[in-house]
């Protein structure tokens, strides 16, 4: 990935983003998945740095943004929270639920996410298709 | 059929710390490939002043492409010469370039390569490295050659090299190319092949450099370095904790390394007969191995004592090989291996295993192609809690049986230093920073996961469990990733009071093909790489692959 005039390798993205996410309170496995999502965005030619930094700042300022609630409503599964959801946590969970056989034909919806781009990137890195991010 | 040795026997730290090179080691595999494919070597640039300072480009042409070692040699104040990672200047700095560099590339790298970690690199650079001279050895060789004499081989044998690398970085470090750029190339898809190639080229460069400086000093009187001495000299290396976490973080890759080695050993042990030819080759090797062991002397008391035991065991092993009845035994190699397993130290057992593989190229060498892996870790959210727990119970007994409430079971923690982003290892109860602990203690963490799973609904999914317990995400991923890879886990704690990180280093370095392990503490070791390997001129000739446990040559001064 080239951001501004600096070339950054995928290995560096993984190393730095994982530790940055861990540093703002994400458990290590979540931090790894966030790094994979940032890599996925970079592979698509999108510079994920501004969104990733803002997302990590939000999680740092609002630790409550990690609290996800899941509700099954008819043909939908809805992820929501007390405030804006952190993409750091929403991406991996959304991807996990999308892999459950009972939800293969269900719409999975995440409401009020801070950085939808990074949730989409998490779904790409998790190879999910049946999710809507708002 | 002979069964593979089980993981609970092999993947223990004490045995890993007794590992030896084999013919599957990465340096051996690289040299075989270079010989077989007739890689061509070319000195493209050698712009040095009479003291040997300047810029050089050494190219290697494979059947598919060209790689270039770009070397910058610098005058270095003796006060600045240190092998420690905190160093900021070195005698020589290197980049392995993908292709042939343009003048613009060279100008860019001249600005960045000497800065090492502080420089920035691009995806055309595959490896970044640096090396310091062994001042006494380098100067001795220059002085002798300049005077028309060969150097004192006994002195050189005590050192083993003229330069030692203090870091060799690949795989995306500091902006260099990610592994993905080279992982599909036949030249470089094997593990650590670009790093090994870089060290091999540094060795060649070092020999050219020492002869050049001697010629600049001695003029027409100067001698060339004896070919046998060149071949005997390797490249030194100082290796510390940076290597250790790699083994934990790449479980499938490590599985593939060990699986290849164990498969090779099982194939040899399963042979029903030993031929005269193989036996004769093994006799020849035994003599060399025993001489090598005599020449392997270090200050570290633990290693020296182990080497001393090993010498006795190899003397005994040679006697066993000379047993007249060996050729008529059913499965003679198996019998020899089992004898070693019953009677020798761990070093002796592992060396016996390496030795038995050595005369069986046809049976073993194809396995070198199976030692890479670019499979990433996986998470299976639809697995049930009960299935996950059953998987832990089946495969992680070694982790569950430990008492993690005992402080000695959690004495240490691993973390990354802020300044150099290098792994470090500290006493949990004496040093600050446990909140930055790296997740390398999978045994402890899997035991904690197991306890939490016991409280969860067995039919529930991993996805739902992780929604409530995201702190276990990396642990669940670990258990699920390693399920089908028997040699993916080290069956010991990496944080217990009795852990010796040097065991991890030895294991990895043996797979590299290193020799003359010279531990300087429990945390770092010196080694020699490519000692005995053919120089570029010798590749493809007879004996190209015959450099297992090299010995000091006879040289007339």
XYZ file of C-alpha atoms in Angstrom:
691
model
C 0.000 0.000 0.000
C 1.273 3.486 -0.760
C -0.100 6.210 1.437
C 1.008 9.725 0.564
C 4.613 9.213 -0.532
C 5.334 6.303 1.787
C 5.147 2.647 0.832
C 3.853 0.404 3.599
C 3.907 -3.376 3.375
C 1.022 -5.634 4.315
C 3.220 -7.106 7.025
C 3.694 -3.681 8.554
C -0.045 -3.010 8.445
C -0.708 -6.234 10.298
C 2.005 -5.592 12.865
C 1.132 -1.980 13.609
C -2.653 -2.163 13.402
C -2.869 -5.265 15.588
C -0.841 -3.589 18.299
C -2.668 -0.282 17.954
C -6.035 -1.993 18.368
C -4.712 -4.001 21.302
C -3.430 -0.752 22.772
C -6.920 0.795 22.813
C -8.409 -2.199 24.566
C -9.316 -4.713 21.869
C -8.542 -8.328 22.798
C -5.703 -9.718 20.710
C -7.862 -11.883 18.428
C -10.185 -8.970 17.681
C -7.164 -6.750 17.057
C -5.802 -9.296 14.568
C -9.095 -9.389 12.685
C -9.184 -5.614 12.589
C -5.704 -5.653 11.051
C -6.857 -8.183 8.432
C -9.777 -5.867 7.617
C -7.440 -2.909 7.184
C -5.255 -5.057 4.915
C -8.323 -6.040 2.893
C -9.215 -2.385 2.360
C -5.645 -1.636 1.301
C -5.724 -4.509 -1.197
C -8.750 -2.871 -2.791
C -6.679 0.239 -3.339
C -8.391 2.178 -0.568
C -6.130 4.007 1.874
C -7.612 2.755 5.144
C -5.407 4.866 7.383
C -7.830 7.760 8.103
C -10.734 5.426 8.860
C -8.588 3.059 10.928
C -7.155 5.876 13.017
C -10.566 7.440 13.593
C -12.030 4.065 14.465
C -9.315 3.325 17.013
C -9.675 6.803 18.511
C -13.405 6.248 18.869
C -12.873 2.940 20.652
C -10.321 4.595 22.915
C -12.719 7.437 23.789
C -15.869 5.316 23.975
C -15.083 1.878 25.398
C -18.838 1.219 25.456
C -18.776 1.093 21.641
C -17.565 -2.495 21.965
C -20.827 -3.658 23.533
C -22.769 -5.473 20.845
C -26.316 -6.718 21.284
C -27.722 -9.241 18.842
C -31.429 -9.630 18.255
C -33.233 -11.984 15.891
C -36.216 -10.189 14.370
C -38.139 -12.325 11.932
C -35.943 -12.757 8.878
C -33.245 -10.451 10.156
C -30.476 -10.536 12.709
C -29.715 -7.083 14.036
C -26.518 -5.928 15.733
C -26.863 -2.772 17.792
C -25.448 -1.138 20.892
C -25.997 1.591 23.449
C -24.287 4.128 21.175
C -22.301 3.970 17.951
C -20.812 0.549 17.469
C -17.084 0.168 17.003
C -16.127 -1.379 13.669
C -13.259 -3.058 15.477
C -15.721 -5.354 17.269
C -18.621 -5.305 14.834
C -16.678 -6.599 11.838
C -15.516 -9.900 13.353
C -18.850 -10.658 15.054
C -20.858 -9.892 11.953
C -18.594 -12.128 9.946
C -18.902 -14.922 12.540
C -22.699 -14.829 12.511
C -22.745 -14.793 8.744
C -20.991 -18.157 8.823
C -23.644 -19.822 10.986
C -25.748 -22.226 8.909
C -29.025 -20.996 10.427
C -28.289 -17.477 9.195
C -27.030 -18.304 5.702
C -30.229 -17.004 4.123
C -30.879 -14.331 6.705
C -30.126 -10.653 6.373
C -27.691 -9.591 9.073
C -27.890 -5.915 9.803
C -25.540 -3.771 11.894
C -26.932 -0.430 13.041
C -25.073 2.780 13.774
C -21.521 1.632 13.111
C -18.739 4.208 13.407
C -16.834 3.224 10.254
C -18.909 1.031 7.924
C -16.036 0.825 5.426
C -13.965 -1.151 7.904
C -16.836 -3.493 8.734
C -17.246 -4.109 5.008
C -13.534 -4.788 4.819
C -13.837 -7.243 7.707
C -16.595 -9.049 5.842
C -14.431 -9.182 2.733
C -11.543 -10.606 4.724
C -14.008 -13.054 6.354
C -15.552 -13.851 2.938
C -19.089 -12.888 3.963
C -21.826 -11.672 1.606
C -25.152 -11.564 3.446
C -24.613 -8.527 5.663
C -25.888 -4.952 5.617
C -24.030 -2.216 7.445
C -25.724 1.068 8.298
C 5.933 -48.940 7.901
C 7.582 -47.108 10.752
C 5.458 -44.594 12.637
C 6.463 -40.976 12.802
C 7.817 -39.946 16.158
C 4.905 -38.459 18.112
C 4.591 -34.743 18.810
C 4.620 -35.313 22.562
C 8.131 -36.702 22.135
C 9.428 -34.289 19.507
C 7.847 -30.935 20.295
C 9.411 -30.552 23.716
C 11.707 -27.635 24.404
C 14.619 -29.720 25.653
C 14.637 -31.846 22.501
C 14.056 -28.843 20.251
C 17.094 -27.306 21.912
C 19.151 -30.339 20.859
C 18.310 -30.065 17.140
C 20.898 -30.473 14.410
C 20.962 -29.588 10.749
C 19.724 -32.201 8.295
C 19.867 -32.524 4.556
C 16.424 -30.877 4.533
C 17.768 -27.733 6.193
C 17.060 -24.582 4.236
C 20.687 -23.777 3.377
C 21.193 -27.289 2.035
C 17.998 -27.068 -0.022
C 19.068 -23.715 -1.479
C 22.535 -24.930 -2.442
C 21.061 -28.056 -4.055
C 18.686 -25.912 -6.089
C 21.463 -23.509 -7.127
C 23.565 -26.482 -8.256
C 20.802 -28.355 -10.011
C 19.443 -25.328 -11.853
C 22.921 -23.947 -12.573
C 22.259 -20.497 -11.153
C 24.760 -18.032 -12.593
C 26.681 -15.508 -10.504
C 27.889 -12.156 -11.767
C 29.754 -9.299 -10.141
C 28.043 -6.272 -11.665
C 29.776 -3.558 -9.702
C 32.665 -3.431 -7.273
C 33.499 0.235 -6.674
C 35.649 0.179 -3.576
C 38.498 2.296 -2.290
C 41.750 0.557 -1.269
C 40.350 -0.048 2.222
C 37.350 -1.829 0.772
C 34.761 0.895 1.347
C 32.196 1.645 -1.338
C 29.322 0.121 -3.284
C 29.035 -3.327 -4.843
C 26.368 -5.251 -6.727
C 26.519 -9.035 -6.919
C 23.862 -10.608 -9.124
C 22.508 -14.121 -9.243
C 20.641 -15.313 -12.323
C 18.186 -18.148 -11.768
C 16.395 -19.802 -14.705
C 13.490 -17.454 -14.078
C 14.874 -14.113 -12.935
C 17.744 -12.111 -11.492
C 18.314 -11.018 -7.913
C 21.011 -8.537 -6.850
C 22.801 -8.150 -3.578
C 23.596 -4.473 -3.137
C 26.380 -3.991 -0.604
C 27.509 -0.788 1.046
C 30.739 -1.013 3.013
C 31.608 1.708 5.465
C 34.503 2.794 7.660
C 33.331 2.106 11.196
C 34.690 3.583 14.368
C 35.619 0.670 16.674
C 33.450 2.238 19.401
C 30.422 1.825 17.160
C 30.982 -1.836 16.357
C 28.444 -3.881 18.293
C 26.338 -6.896 17.394
C 23.522 -5.698 19.604
C 20.265 -4.610 18.055
C 20.801 -1.097 19.454
C 23.688 -0.545 16.989
C 23.309 2.318 14.524
C 26.254 1.647 12.204
C 27.862 -1.456 10.732
C 30.822 -2.471 8.592
C 28.525 -3.513 5.765
C 24.847 -3.106 4.967
C 22.926 -4.990 2.295
C 19.708 -5.077 0.327
C 18.615 -8.022 -1.786
C 16.970 -6.441 -4.810
C 14.369 -8.130 -6.990
C 16.005 -7.723 -10.410
C 18.871 -5.443 -11.333
C 18.748 -1.992 -9.715
C 18.704 1.148 -11.828
C 20.864 4.124 -10.925
C 17.812 5.680 -9.285
C 17.248 2.537 -7.199
C 20.871 2.564 -6.188
C 20.761 6.212 -5.168
C 17.634 5.567 -3.105
C 19.152 2.547 -1.404
C 22.464 4.313 -0.781
C 20.412 6.730 1.274
C 18.371 4.090 3.112
C 20.153 0.731 3.383
C 22.971 1.981 5.654
C 20.305 3.285 8.052
C 18.728 -0.180 8.349
C 15.591 0.030 10.566
C 15.469 3.801 10.223
C 15.467 3.607 6.411
C 12.397 3.010 4.221
C 12.229 0.408 1.513
C 9.936 -0.657 -1.302
C 8.510 -3.880 -2.643
C 11.503 -4.362 -4.953
C 13.673 -4.993 -1.899
C 13.287 -8.534 -0.643
C 15.735 -8.559 2.255
C 17.558 -6.013 4.401
C 20.699 -7.117 6.256
C 23.882 -5.934 7.889
C 27.149 -7.452 8.997
C 30.219 -6.652 11.029
C 33.702 -7.952 10.385
C 35.381 -10.301 12.745
C 38.149 -7.717 12.944
C 40.927 -10.070 14.039
C 40.092 -12.739 11.475
C 39.520 -10.293 8.625
C 42.718 -8.378 9.319
C 44.697 -11.593 9.721
C 43.566 -12.851 6.315
C 44.269 -9.496 4.645
C 47.719 -9.330 6.201
C 48.658 -12.874 5.188
C 47.307 -12.650 1.654
C 48.925 -9.261 1.110
C 52.188 -10.869 2.117
C 51.654 -13.731 -0.321
C 50.852 -16.300 2.390
C 47.801 -18.285 3.364
C 46.231 -17.480 6.745
C 46.607 -19.634 9.828
C 43.787 -22.157 9.459
C 43.845 -23.099 13.125
C 43.177 -19.502 14.046
C 40.429 -19.149 11.428
C 38.829 -22.396 12.514
C 38.361 -21.005 16.000
C 36.330 -18.123 14.535
C 34.788 -19.791 11.485
C 33.955 -16.632 9.533
C 35.242 -13.229 8.421
C 31.932 -11.423 8.775
C 28.887 -12.021 10.875
C 25.402 -10.761 10.165
C 23.614 -9.087 13.042
C 20.199 -8.916 11.396
C 18.603 -10.314 8.259
C 15.109 -8.915 7.723
C 12.602 -10.144 5.149
C 8.844 -10.456 4.733
C 7.689 -6.875 4.616
C 9.908 -5.344 7.262
C 10.413 -1.575 6.913
C 8.499 -1.529 3.635
C 10.343 -4.415 1.962
C 8.376 -6.885 -0.169
C 5.797 -9.023 1.567
C 6.198 -12.769 1.452
C 3.305 -12.872 -1.029
C 5.523 -11.347 -3.730
C 7.814 -14.349 -3.784
C 5.759 -17.191 -2.339
C 4.684 -18.553 -5.718
C 8.137 -18.466 -7.311
C 9.912 -21.781 -7.556
C 13.224 -20.036 -6.747
C 12.054 -18.653 -3.479
C 8.902 -20.395 -2.304
C 10.729 -22.571 0.227
C 11.024 -21.250 3.769
C 13.547 -18.454 4.271
C 15.060 -18.969 0.827
C 15.576 -15.272 0.072
C 17.118 -14.755 3.499
C 19.436 -17.742 2.980
C 20.294 -16.518 -0.519
C 21.207 -13.128 0.925
C 23.562 -14.706 3.460
C 25.107 -16.908 0.771
C 25.764 -13.817 -1.379
C 27.179 -11.939 1.619
C 29.611 -14.814 2.077
C 30.706 -14.592 -1.548
C 30.986 -10.807 -1.265
C 33.110 -11.158 1.886
C 35.620 -13.428 0.129
C 35.872 -11.007 -2.790
C 36.284 -8.120 -0.367
C 39.077 -9.678 1.657
C 41.033 -10.595 -1.474
C 40.497 -7.114 -2.905
C 41.783 -5.357 0.212
C 44.775 -7.724 0.366
C 45.562 -7.005 -3.280
C 45.266 -3.261 -2.697
C 47.722 -3.602 0.173
C 50.150 -6.171 -1.231
C 50.013 -5.485 -4.966
C 51.455 -8.214 -7.168
C 52.823 -10.025 -4.143
C 49.297 -10.726 -2.855
C 47.997 -14.284 -2.828
C 44.460 -15.491 -3.428
C 42.703 -17.228 -0.604
C 43.043 -20.996 -0.850
C 39.819 -22.478 -2.267
C 39.529 -24.969 0.590
C 39.785 -22.164 3.141
C 37.158 -20.143 1.327
C 34.835 -23.086 1.349
C 35.452 -23.732 5.019
C 34.667 -20.168 6.059
C 31.024 -19.403 6.670
C 29.149 -16.337 7.747
C 28.722 -15.767 11.433
C 25.430 -14.753 12.909
C 24.295 -13.479 16.263
C 20.716 -14.463 16.952
C 18.560 -13.371 19.844
C 14.957 -13.419 20.929
C 13.661 -12.008 17.663
C 13.376 -15.517 16.306
C 11.493 -17.104 19.159
C 7.943 -15.746 18.707
C 8.068 -16.679 15.032
C 7.827 -20.348 15.943
C 4.658 -19.795 17.946
C 3.066 -17.466 15.451
C 3.442 -19.818 12.456
C 2.061 -23.135 13.675
C 1.274 -24.660 10.289
C 4.659 -23.737 8.871
C 6.438 -25.253 11.857
C 4.300 -28.365 11.516
C 5.416 -28.689 7.917
C 9.084 -28.368 8.812
C 8.871 -31.032 11.470
C 6.560 -33.267 9.474
C 9.041 -33.284 6.576
C 11.939 -34.167 8.871
C 9.992 -36.861 10.699
C 8.715 -38.323 7.445
C 12.286 -38.455 6.162
C 13.457 -40.267 9.270
C 10.550 -42.717 9.125
C 11.258 -43.475 5.454
C 14.878 -44.271 6.242
C 14.014 -46.345 9.299
C 11.517 -48.329 7.241
C 14.165 -49.514 4.771
C 14.487 -53.260 5.042
C 18.121 -53.373 3.955
C 21.214 -51.215 4.138
C 23.418 -51.157 1.044
C 27.220 -51.313 1.152
C 27.276 -47.940 -0.592
C 25.140 -46.224 2.031
C 27.061 -47.823 4.823
C 30.334 -46.704 3.326
C 29.036 -43.142 2.948
C 27.874 -43.148 6.540
C 31.300 -44.337 7.694
C 32.891 -41.466 5.829
C 30.424 -39.034 7.369
C 30.999 -40.416 10.836
C 34.701 -39.650 10.618
C 33.907 -36.112 9.537
C 31.237 -35.613 12.172
C 33.614 -36.758 14.875
C 36.283 -34.336 13.691
C 33.689 -31.568 13.527
C 32.665 -32.273 17.097
C 36.298 -32.056 18.181
C 36.506 -28.643 16.522
C 33.241 -27.447 18.116
C 34.382 -25.791 21.339
C 32.507 -23.020 23.101
C 32.687 -21.114 26.369
C 29.154 -22.056 27.392
C 29.532 -24.779 29.995
C 26.185 -26.428 29.321
C 26.800 -26.731 25.582
C 30.414 -27.775 26.050
C 29.349 -30.584 28.397
C 26.688 -31.680 25.928
C 29.183 -31.656 23.081
C 31.570 -33.706 25.166
C 28.871 -36.330 25.741
C 28.029 -36.200 22.068
C 31.624 -36.995 21.134
C 31.469 -40.172 23.201
C 28.115 -41.108 21.756
C 29.312 -40.655 18.194
C 32.347 -42.771 18.927
C 29.943 -45.461 20.079
C 27.679 -44.903 17.066
C 30.624 -45.427 14.744
C 31.346 -48.728 16.470
C 27.723 -49.784 15.936
C 28.050 -48.938 12.268
C 31.094 -51.183 12.049
C 29.196 -54.141 13.428
C 29.622 -56.936 10.879
C 26.056 -58.060 11.376
C 24.506 -54.712 10.514
C 23.974 -55.437 6.826
C 22.130 -58.639 7.595
C 19.793 -57.031 10.120
C 16.179 -56.566 9.168
C 15.627 -52.788 9.140
C 19.180 -51.925 10.142
C 18.634 -48.151 10.178
C 15.646 -48.533 12.449
C 17.698 -50.692 14.757
C 20.436 -48.064 14.878
C 17.995 -45.262 15.518
C 16.243 -47.149 18.306
C 19.606 -47.921 19.844
C 20.418 -44.185 19.849
C 17.014 -43.342 21.284
C 17.535 -45.759 24.127
C 21.160 -45.011 24.934
C 22.046 -41.453 23.940
C 21.414 -37.917 25.134
C 18.860 -35.838 23.243
C 21.730 -34.280 21.233
C 22.950 -37.759 20.388
C 19.515 -38.971 19.363
C 18.915 -35.989 17.103
C 22.357 -36.203 15.544
C 21.846 -39.916 14.893
C 18.578 -39.058 13.147
C 20.320 -36.415 10.998
C 23.123 -38.817 10.153
C 20.799 -41.600 9.084
C 19.053 -39.284 6.642
C 22.291 -38.092 5.086
C 23.095 -41.002 2.705
C 19.487 -41.220 1.537
C 19.115 -38.274 -0.826
C 16.739 -40.121 -3.146
C 14.457 -40.972 -0.287
C 14.529 -37.640 1.492
C 15.218 -34.629 -0.699
C 11.786 -34.322 -2.297
C 10.407 -33.517 1.145
C 12.184 -30.142 1.080
C 9.445 -29.035 -1.310
C 6.780 -29.662 1.329
C 8.242 -27.431 4.023
C 6.618 -24.132 3.097
C 3.147 -22.966 3.982
C 1.224 -19.880 3.132
C -1.962 -21.062 4.806
C -3.320 -18.521 7.186
C -5.006 -19.215 10.478
C -8.707 -20.003 10.462
C -11.717 -19.516 12.665
C -14.791 -21.763 12.397
C -17.647 -19.841 14.004
C -20.208 -22.591 13.397
C -18.362 -25.181 15.496
C -20.185 -26.006 18.707
C -18.787 -25.301 22.127
C -18.823 -29.045 22.841
C -16.779 -29.826 19.723
C -14.272 -27.155 20.573
C -13.893 -28.461 24.089
C -13.483 -32.027 22.842
C -10.730 -30.847 20.523
C -8.926 -29.222 23.444
C -9.287 -32.304 25.619
C -7.922 -34.539 22.877
C -4.926 -32.462 21.853
C -3.987 -30.181 24.695
C -3.539 -32.514 27.626
C -0.023 -31.107 28.047
C -1.500 -27.638 28.579
C -4.395 -28.639 30.822
C -2.270 -30.572 33.294
C -0.251 -27.537 34.434
C -1.117 -25.526 37.532
C -1.133 -21.926 36.365
C -1.786 -20.671 39.894
C 1.784 -21.653 40.688
C 3.892 -18.496 40.105
C 6.668 -20.573 38.557
C 4.288 -21.619 35.788
C 3.900 -17.979 34.767
C 7.281 -16.570 35.714
C 7.970 -14.785 32.426
C 6.148 -12.703 29.861
C 7.051 -11.743 26.301
C 6.604 -8.260 24.850
C 7.874 -6.024 22.055
C 10.364 -3.276 22.823
C 9.169 0.197 21.898
C 12.432 1.355 20.358
C 13.316 -1.483 17.957
C 10.029 -3.418 17.927
C 12.008 -6.487 18.949
C 10.678 -9.276 21.187
C 11.805 -9.186 24.796
C 11.417 -11.550 27.725
C 11.007 -10.431 31.345
C 10.170 -11.655 34.831
C 6.476 -11.055 35.392
C 6.942 -10.501 39.102
C 9.923 -8.173 38.884
C 9.417 -6.046 35.762
C 6.613 -3.695 34.676
C 4.729 -4.081 31.418
C 2.675 -7.270 31.758
C -0.276 -5.413 30.255
C 1.666 -5.515 26.967
C 2.224 -9.273 27.103
C 2.368 -10.928 23.684
C -0.012 -13.868 23.306
C 2.597 -16.611 23.203
C 1.425 -18.560 26.251
C -1.092 -20.686 24.408
C -0.929 -23.491 26.950
C -2.086 -21.209 29.749
C -4.653 -19.453 27.568
C -6.124 -22.697 26.243
C -6.504 -23.970 29.804
C -8.414 -20.767 30.652
C -10.556 -21.184 27.534
C -11.321 -24.746 28.534
C -12.606 -23.590 31.928
C -14.821 -20.950 30.341
C -16.185 -23.394 27.768
C -17.208 -25.682 30.614
C -19.559 -22.944 31.800
C -21.087 -22.361 28.334
C -24.028 -24.115 26.687
C -22.474 -27.126 24.881
C -24.723 -26.869 21.828
C -24.085 -23.156 21.408
C -21.860 -21.969 18.570
C -18.372 -20.583 18.788
C -19.748 -17.382 17.174
C -22.114 -16.837 20.091
C -19.474 -17.782 22.647
C -17.050 -15.236 21.164
C -19.664 -12.504 21.151
C -19.668 -12.763 24.945
C -15.989 -13.682 25.315
C -13.995 -11.827 22.644
C -10.904 -12.167 24.846
C -10.672 -15.812 23.729
C -10.860 -15.135 20.010
C -7.160 -15.694 19.300
C -7.159 -18.813 21.468
C -10.154 -20.352 19.713
C -8.521 -19.551 16.395
C -5.381 -21.295 17.568
C -7.170 -24.487 18.599
C -9.136 -24.630 15.370
C -6.173 -23.789 13.140
C -3.891 -26.446 14.557
C -6.464 -29.241 14.609
C -5.013 -31.170 11.678
C -1.352 -30.334 12.195
C 0.213 -32.628 14.777
C 3.559 -30.821 15.045
C 2.144 -27.307 15.226
C 2.391 -26.838 18.993
C 5.317 -26.803 21.371
C 4.239 -29.090 24.193
C 5.771 -26.934 26.899
C 5.125 -23.601 28.506
C 7.027 -20.627 27.102
C 6.486 -18.611 30.266
C 7.428 -21.082 33.013
C 10.432 -20.468 35.235
C 12.420 -23.269 33.583
C 12.007 -22.078 29.989
C 15.228 -21.451 28.036
C 14.540 -19.326 24.942
C 17.821 -20.596 23.526
C 16.042 -23.921 22.877
C 13.661 -22.177 20.492
C 16.541 -20.462 18.719
C 18.480 -23.702 18.343
C 15.460 -25.465 16.844
C 14.888 -22.779 14.244
C 18.557 -22.322 13.432
C 19.020 -26.065 12.967
C 16.245 -25.999 10.394
C 18.110 -23.146 8.728
C 21.145 -25.438 8.575
C 23.347 -23.596 11.050
C 26.270 -25.230 12.795
C 28.720 -24.513 15.615
C 26.053 -23.275 18.012
C 27.803 -21.016 20.493
C 25.311 -19.929 23.185
C 26.250 -16.702 24.917
C 23.391 -16.934 27.437
C 19.923 -18.467 27.588
C 18.797 -15.605 25.368
C 21.183 -15.480 22.407
C 23.654 -17.531 20.459
C 26.293 -17.200 17.809
C 26.258 -19.623 14.907
C 27.976 -20.172 11.604
C 26.049 -20.339 8.352
C 27.107 -21.955 5.081
C 30.355 -23.221 6.596
C 31.642 -25.828 4.146
C 29.183 -24.868 1.427
C 30.532 -24.663 -2.115
C 31.457 -21.209 -3.362
C 29.712 -20.085 -6.581
C 32.542 -21.512 -8.707
C 32.127 -24.957 -7.134
C 28.367 -25.242 -7.477
C 27.219 -28.155 -9.562
C 30.498 -29.980 -9.199
C 31.049 -33.201 -7.300
C 30.582 -32.676 -3.596
C 28.255 -29.691 -4.029
C 25.851 -31.245 -1.566
C 28.484 -32.862 0.600
C 29.005 -30.306 3.366
C 27.263 -31.854 6.353
C 29.298 -31.051 9.499
C 32.314 -29.462 7.737
C 35.829 -29.744 9.124
C 38.962 -27.663 9.016
C 40.906 -28.252 5.781
C 44.603 -29.057 5.568
C 46.341 -25.958 4.243
C 49.992 -25.244 3.569
C 50.904 -21.690 4.432
